[in-house]
PDB file of N, CA and C in Angstrom:
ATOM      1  N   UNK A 258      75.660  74.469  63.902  1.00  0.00           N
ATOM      2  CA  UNK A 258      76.695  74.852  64.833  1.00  0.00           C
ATOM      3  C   UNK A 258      76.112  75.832  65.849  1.00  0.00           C
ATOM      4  N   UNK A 259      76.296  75.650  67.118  1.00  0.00           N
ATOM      5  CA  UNK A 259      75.801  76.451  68.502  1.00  0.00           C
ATOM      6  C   UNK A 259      76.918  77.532  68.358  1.00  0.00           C
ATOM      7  N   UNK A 260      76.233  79.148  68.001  1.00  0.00           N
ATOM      8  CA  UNK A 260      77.009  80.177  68.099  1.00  0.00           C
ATOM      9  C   UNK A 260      76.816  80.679  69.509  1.00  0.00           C
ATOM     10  N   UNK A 261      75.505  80.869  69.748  1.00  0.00           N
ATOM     11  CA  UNK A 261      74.814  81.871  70.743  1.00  0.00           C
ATOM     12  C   UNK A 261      74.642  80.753  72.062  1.00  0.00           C
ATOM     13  N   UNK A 262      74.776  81.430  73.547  1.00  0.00           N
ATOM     14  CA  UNK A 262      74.034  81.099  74.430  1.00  0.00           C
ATOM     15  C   UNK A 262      73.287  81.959  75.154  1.00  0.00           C
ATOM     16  N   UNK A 263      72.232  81.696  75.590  1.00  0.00           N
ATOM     17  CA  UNK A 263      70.907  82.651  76.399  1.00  0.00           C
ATOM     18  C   UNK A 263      70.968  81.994  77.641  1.00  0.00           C
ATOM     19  N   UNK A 264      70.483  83.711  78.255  1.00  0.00           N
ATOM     20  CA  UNK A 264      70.288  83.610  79.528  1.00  0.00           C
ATOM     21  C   UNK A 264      69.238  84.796  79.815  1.00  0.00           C
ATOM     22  N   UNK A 265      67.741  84.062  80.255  1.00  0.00           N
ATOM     23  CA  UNK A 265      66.574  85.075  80.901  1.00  0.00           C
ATOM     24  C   UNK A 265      66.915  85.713  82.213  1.00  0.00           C
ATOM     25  N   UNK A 266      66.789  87.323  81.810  1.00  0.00           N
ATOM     26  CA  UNK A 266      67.708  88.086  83.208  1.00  0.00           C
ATOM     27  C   UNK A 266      66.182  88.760  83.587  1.00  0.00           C
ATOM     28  N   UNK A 267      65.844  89.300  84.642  1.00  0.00           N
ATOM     29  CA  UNK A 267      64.943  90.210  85.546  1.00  0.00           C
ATOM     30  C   UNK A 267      65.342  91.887  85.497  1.00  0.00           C
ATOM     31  N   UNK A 268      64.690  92.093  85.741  1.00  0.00           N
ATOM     32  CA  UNK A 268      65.139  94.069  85.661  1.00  0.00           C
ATOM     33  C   UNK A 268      66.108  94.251  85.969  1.00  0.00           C
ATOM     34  N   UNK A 269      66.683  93.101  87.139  1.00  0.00           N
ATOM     35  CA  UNK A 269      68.030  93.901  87.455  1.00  0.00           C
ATOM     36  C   UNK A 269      69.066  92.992  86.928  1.00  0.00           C
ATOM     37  N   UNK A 270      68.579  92.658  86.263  1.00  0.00           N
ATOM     38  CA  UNK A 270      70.014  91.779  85.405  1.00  0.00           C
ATOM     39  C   UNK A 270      70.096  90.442  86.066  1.00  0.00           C
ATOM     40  N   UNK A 271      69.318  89.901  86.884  1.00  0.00           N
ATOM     41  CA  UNK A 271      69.694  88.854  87.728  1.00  0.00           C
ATOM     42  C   UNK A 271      69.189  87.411  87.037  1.00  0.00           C
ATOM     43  N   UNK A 272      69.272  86.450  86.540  1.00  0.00           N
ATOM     44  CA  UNK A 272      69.378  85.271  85.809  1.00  0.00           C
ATOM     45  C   UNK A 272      68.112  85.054  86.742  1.00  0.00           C
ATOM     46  N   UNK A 273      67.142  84.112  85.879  1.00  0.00           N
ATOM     47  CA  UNK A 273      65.841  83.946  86.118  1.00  0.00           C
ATOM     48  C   UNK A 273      66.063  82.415  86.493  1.00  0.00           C
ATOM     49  N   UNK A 274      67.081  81.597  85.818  1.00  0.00           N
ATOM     50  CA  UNK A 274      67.174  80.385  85.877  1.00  0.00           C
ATOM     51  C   UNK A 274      66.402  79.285  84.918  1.00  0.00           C
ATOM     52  N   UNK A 275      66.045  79.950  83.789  1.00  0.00           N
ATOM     53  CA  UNK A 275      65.051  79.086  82.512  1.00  0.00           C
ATOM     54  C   UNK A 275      66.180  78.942  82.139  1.00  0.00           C
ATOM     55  N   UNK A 276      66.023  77.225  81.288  1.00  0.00           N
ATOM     56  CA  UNK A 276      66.602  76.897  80.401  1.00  0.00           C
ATOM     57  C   UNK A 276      66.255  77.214  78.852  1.00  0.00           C
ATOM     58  N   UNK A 277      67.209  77.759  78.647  1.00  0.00           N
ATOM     59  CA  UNK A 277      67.249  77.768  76.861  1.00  0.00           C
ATOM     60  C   UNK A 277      68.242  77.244  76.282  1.00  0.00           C
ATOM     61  N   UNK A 278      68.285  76.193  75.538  1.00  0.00           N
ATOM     62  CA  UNK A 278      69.352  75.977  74.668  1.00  0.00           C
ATOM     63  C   UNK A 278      70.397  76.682  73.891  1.00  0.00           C
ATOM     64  N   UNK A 279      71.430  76.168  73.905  1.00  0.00           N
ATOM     65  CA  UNK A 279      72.327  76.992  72.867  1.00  0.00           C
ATOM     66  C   UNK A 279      72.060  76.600  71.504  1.00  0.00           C
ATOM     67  N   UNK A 280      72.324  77.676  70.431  1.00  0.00           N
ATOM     68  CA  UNK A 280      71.969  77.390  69.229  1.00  0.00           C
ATOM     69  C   UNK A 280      72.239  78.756  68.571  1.00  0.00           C
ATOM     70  N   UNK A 281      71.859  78.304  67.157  1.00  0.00           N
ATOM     71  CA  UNK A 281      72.173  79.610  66.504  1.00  0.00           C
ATOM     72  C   UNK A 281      70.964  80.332  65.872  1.00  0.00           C
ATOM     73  N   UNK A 282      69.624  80.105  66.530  1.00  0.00           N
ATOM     74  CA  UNK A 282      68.784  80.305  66.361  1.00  0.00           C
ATOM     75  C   UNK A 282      67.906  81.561  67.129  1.00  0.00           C
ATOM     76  N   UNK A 283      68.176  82.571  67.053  1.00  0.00           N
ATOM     77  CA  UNK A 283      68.014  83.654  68.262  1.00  0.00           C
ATOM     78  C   UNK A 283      66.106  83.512  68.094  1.00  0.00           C
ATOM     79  N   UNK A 284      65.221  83.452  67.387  1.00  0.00           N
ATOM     80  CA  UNK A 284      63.723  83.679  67.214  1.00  0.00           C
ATOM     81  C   UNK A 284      63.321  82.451  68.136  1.00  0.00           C
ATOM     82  N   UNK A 285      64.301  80.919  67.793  1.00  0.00           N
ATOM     83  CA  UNK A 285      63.714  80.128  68.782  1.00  0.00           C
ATOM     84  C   UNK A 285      63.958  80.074  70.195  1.00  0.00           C
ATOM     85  N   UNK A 286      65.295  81.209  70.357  1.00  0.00           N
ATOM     86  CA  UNK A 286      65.380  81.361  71.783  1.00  0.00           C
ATOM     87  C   UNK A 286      63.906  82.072  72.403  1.00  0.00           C
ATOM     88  N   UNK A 287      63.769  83.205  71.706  1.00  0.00           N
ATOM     89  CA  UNK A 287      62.597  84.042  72.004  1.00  0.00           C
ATOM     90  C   UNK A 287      61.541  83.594  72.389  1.00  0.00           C
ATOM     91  N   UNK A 288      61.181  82.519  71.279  1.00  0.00           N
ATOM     92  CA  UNK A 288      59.975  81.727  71.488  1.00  0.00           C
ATOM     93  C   UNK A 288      59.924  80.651  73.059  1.00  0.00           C
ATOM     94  N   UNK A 289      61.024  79.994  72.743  1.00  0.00           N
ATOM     95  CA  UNK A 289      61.320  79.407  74.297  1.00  0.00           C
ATOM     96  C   UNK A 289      61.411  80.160  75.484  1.00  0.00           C
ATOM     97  N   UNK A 290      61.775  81.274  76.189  1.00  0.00           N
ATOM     98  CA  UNK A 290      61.789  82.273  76.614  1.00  0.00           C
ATOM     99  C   UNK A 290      60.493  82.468  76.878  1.00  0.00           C
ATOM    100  N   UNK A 291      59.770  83.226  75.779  1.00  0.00           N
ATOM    101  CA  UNK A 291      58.712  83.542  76.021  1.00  0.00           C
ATOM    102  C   UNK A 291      57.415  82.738  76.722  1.00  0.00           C
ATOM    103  N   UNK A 292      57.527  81.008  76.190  1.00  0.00           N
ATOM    104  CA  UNK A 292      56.705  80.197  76.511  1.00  0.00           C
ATOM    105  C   UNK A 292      57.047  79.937  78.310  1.00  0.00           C
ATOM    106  N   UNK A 293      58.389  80.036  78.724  1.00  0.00           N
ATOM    107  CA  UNK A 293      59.125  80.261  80.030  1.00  0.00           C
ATOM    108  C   UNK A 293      58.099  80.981  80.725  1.00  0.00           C
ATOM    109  N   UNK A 294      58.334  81.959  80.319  1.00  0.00           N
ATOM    110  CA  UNK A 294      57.540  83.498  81.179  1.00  0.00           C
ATOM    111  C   UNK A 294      56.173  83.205  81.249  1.00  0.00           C
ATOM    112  N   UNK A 295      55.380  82.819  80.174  1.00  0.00           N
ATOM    113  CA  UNK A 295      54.196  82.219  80.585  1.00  0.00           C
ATOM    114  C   UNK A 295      53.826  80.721  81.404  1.00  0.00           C
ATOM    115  N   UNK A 296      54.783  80.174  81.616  1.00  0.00           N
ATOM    116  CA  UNK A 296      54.905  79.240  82.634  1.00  0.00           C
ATOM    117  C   UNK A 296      55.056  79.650  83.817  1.00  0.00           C
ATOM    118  N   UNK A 297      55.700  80.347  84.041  1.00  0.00           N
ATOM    119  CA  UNK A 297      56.292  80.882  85.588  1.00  0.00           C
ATOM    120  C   UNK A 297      55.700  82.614  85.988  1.00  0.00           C
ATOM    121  N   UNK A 298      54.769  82.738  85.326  1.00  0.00           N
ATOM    122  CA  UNK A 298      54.280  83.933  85.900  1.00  0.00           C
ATOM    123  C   UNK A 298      54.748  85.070  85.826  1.00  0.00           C
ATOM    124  N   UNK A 299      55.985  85.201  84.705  1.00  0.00           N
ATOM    125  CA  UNK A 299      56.642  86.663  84.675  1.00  0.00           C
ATOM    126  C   UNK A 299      55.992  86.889  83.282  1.00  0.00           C
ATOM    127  N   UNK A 300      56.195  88.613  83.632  1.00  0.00           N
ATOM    128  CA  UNK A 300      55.546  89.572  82.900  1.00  0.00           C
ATOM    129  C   UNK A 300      56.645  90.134  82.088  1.00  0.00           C
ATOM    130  N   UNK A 301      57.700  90.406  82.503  1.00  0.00           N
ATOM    131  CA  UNK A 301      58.608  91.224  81.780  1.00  0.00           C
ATOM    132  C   UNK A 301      60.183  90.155  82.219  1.00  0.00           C
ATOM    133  N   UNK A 302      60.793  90.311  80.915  1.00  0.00           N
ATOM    134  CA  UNK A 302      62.252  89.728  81.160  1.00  0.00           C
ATOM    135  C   UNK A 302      63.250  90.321  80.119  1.00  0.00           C
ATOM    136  N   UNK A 303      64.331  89.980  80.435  1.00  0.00           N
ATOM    137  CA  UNK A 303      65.200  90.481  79.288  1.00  0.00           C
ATOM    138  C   UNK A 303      66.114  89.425  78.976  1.00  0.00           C
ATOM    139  N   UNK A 304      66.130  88.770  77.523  1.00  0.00           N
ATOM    140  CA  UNK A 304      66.894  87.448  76.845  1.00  0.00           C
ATOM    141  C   UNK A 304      68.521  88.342  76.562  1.00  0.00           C
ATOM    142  N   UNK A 305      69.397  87.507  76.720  1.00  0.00           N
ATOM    143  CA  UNK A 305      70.816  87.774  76.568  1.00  0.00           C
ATOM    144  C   UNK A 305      71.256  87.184  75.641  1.00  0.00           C
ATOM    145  N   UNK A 306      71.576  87.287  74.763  1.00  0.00           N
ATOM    146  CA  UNK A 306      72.308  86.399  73.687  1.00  0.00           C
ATOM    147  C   UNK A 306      73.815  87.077  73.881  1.00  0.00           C
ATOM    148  N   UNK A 307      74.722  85.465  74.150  1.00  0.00           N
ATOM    149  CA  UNK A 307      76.140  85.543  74.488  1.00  0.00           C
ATOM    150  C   UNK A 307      76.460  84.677  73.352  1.00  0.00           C
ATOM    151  N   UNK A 308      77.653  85.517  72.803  1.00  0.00           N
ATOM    152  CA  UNK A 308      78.930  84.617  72.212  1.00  0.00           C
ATOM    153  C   UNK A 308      79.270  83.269  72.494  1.00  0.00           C
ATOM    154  N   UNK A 309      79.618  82.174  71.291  1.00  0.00           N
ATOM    155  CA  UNK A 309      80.218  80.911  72.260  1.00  0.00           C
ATOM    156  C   UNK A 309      81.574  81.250  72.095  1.00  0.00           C
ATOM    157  N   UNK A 310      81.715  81.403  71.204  1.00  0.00           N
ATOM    158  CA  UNK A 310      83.323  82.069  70.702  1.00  0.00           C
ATOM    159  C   UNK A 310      84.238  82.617  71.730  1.00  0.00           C
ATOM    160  N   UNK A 311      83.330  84.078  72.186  1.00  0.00           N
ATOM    161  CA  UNK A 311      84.032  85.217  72.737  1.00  0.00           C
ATOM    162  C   UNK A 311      83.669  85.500  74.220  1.00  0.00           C
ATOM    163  N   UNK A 312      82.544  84.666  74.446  1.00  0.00           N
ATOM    164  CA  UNK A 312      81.675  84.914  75.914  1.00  0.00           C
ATOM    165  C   UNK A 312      81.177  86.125  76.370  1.00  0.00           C
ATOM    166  N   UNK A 313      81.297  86.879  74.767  1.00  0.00           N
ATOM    167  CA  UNK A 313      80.617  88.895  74.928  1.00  0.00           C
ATOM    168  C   UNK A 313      78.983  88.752  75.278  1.00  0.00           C
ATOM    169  N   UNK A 314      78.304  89.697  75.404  1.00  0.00           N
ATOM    170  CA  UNK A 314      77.327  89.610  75.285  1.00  0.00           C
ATOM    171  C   UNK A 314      76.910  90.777  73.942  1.00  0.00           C
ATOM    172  N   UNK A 315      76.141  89.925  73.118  1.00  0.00           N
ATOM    173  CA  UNK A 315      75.919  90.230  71.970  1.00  0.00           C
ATOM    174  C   UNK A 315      74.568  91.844  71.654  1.00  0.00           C
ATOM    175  N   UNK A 316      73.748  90.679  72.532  1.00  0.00           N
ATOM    176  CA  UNK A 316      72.907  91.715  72.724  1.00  0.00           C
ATOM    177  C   UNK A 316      71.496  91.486  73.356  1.00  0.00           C
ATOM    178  N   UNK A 317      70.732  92.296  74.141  1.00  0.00           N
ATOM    179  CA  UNK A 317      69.861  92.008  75.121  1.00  0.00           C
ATOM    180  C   UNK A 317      67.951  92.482  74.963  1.00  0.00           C
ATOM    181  N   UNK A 318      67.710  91.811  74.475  1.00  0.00           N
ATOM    182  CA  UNK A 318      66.246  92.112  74.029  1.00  0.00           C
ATOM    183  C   UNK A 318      65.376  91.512  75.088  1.00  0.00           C
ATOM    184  N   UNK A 319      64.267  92.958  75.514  1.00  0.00           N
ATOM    185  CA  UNK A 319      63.335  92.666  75.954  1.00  0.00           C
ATOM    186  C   UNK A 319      62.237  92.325  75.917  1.00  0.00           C
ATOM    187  N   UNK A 320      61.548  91.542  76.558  1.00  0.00           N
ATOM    188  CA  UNK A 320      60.628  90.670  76.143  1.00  0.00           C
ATOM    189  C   UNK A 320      59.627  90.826  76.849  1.00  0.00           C
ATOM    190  N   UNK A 321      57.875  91.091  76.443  1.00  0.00           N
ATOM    191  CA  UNK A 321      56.973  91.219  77.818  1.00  0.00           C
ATOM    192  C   UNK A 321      55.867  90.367  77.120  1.00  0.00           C
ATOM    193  N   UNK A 322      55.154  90.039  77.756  1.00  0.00           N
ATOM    194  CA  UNK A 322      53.737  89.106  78.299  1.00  0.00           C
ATOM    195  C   UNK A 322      53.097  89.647  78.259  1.00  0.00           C
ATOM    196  N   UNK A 323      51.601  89.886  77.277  1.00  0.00           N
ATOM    197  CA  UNK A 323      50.403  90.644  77.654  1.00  0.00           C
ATOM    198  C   UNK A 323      49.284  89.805  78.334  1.00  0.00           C
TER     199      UNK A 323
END
């Protein structure tokens, strides 16, 4: 069952436009995400995990590229 949806935001909160699936899998969002950022040349992002339920935002982990 798809609890969570993600969305890769920029410093200023602004949606990067990667796709990540919904799912209830927050590590494989990360991983997808992360493989994102090394596709497209970003260094730093921040993953959103939203509610499907409630449309809250759950909570926002940042993510960087060495």
């Amino acid at each position: 069952m798809r609890r969570y949806w993600f969305e890769l935001l920029d410093d200023s909160y602004n949606d990067l436009g990667a796709f990540i699936p919904d799912g209830s899998n927050k590590q494989a969002a990360i991983n997808r995400a992360r493989q994102w950022m090394k596709d497209n040349g970003v260094a730093q992002a921040k993953l959103s995990i939203n509610s499907m339920r409630t449309g809250n935002i759950l909570d926002i982990i940042d993510i960087e590229i060495n």
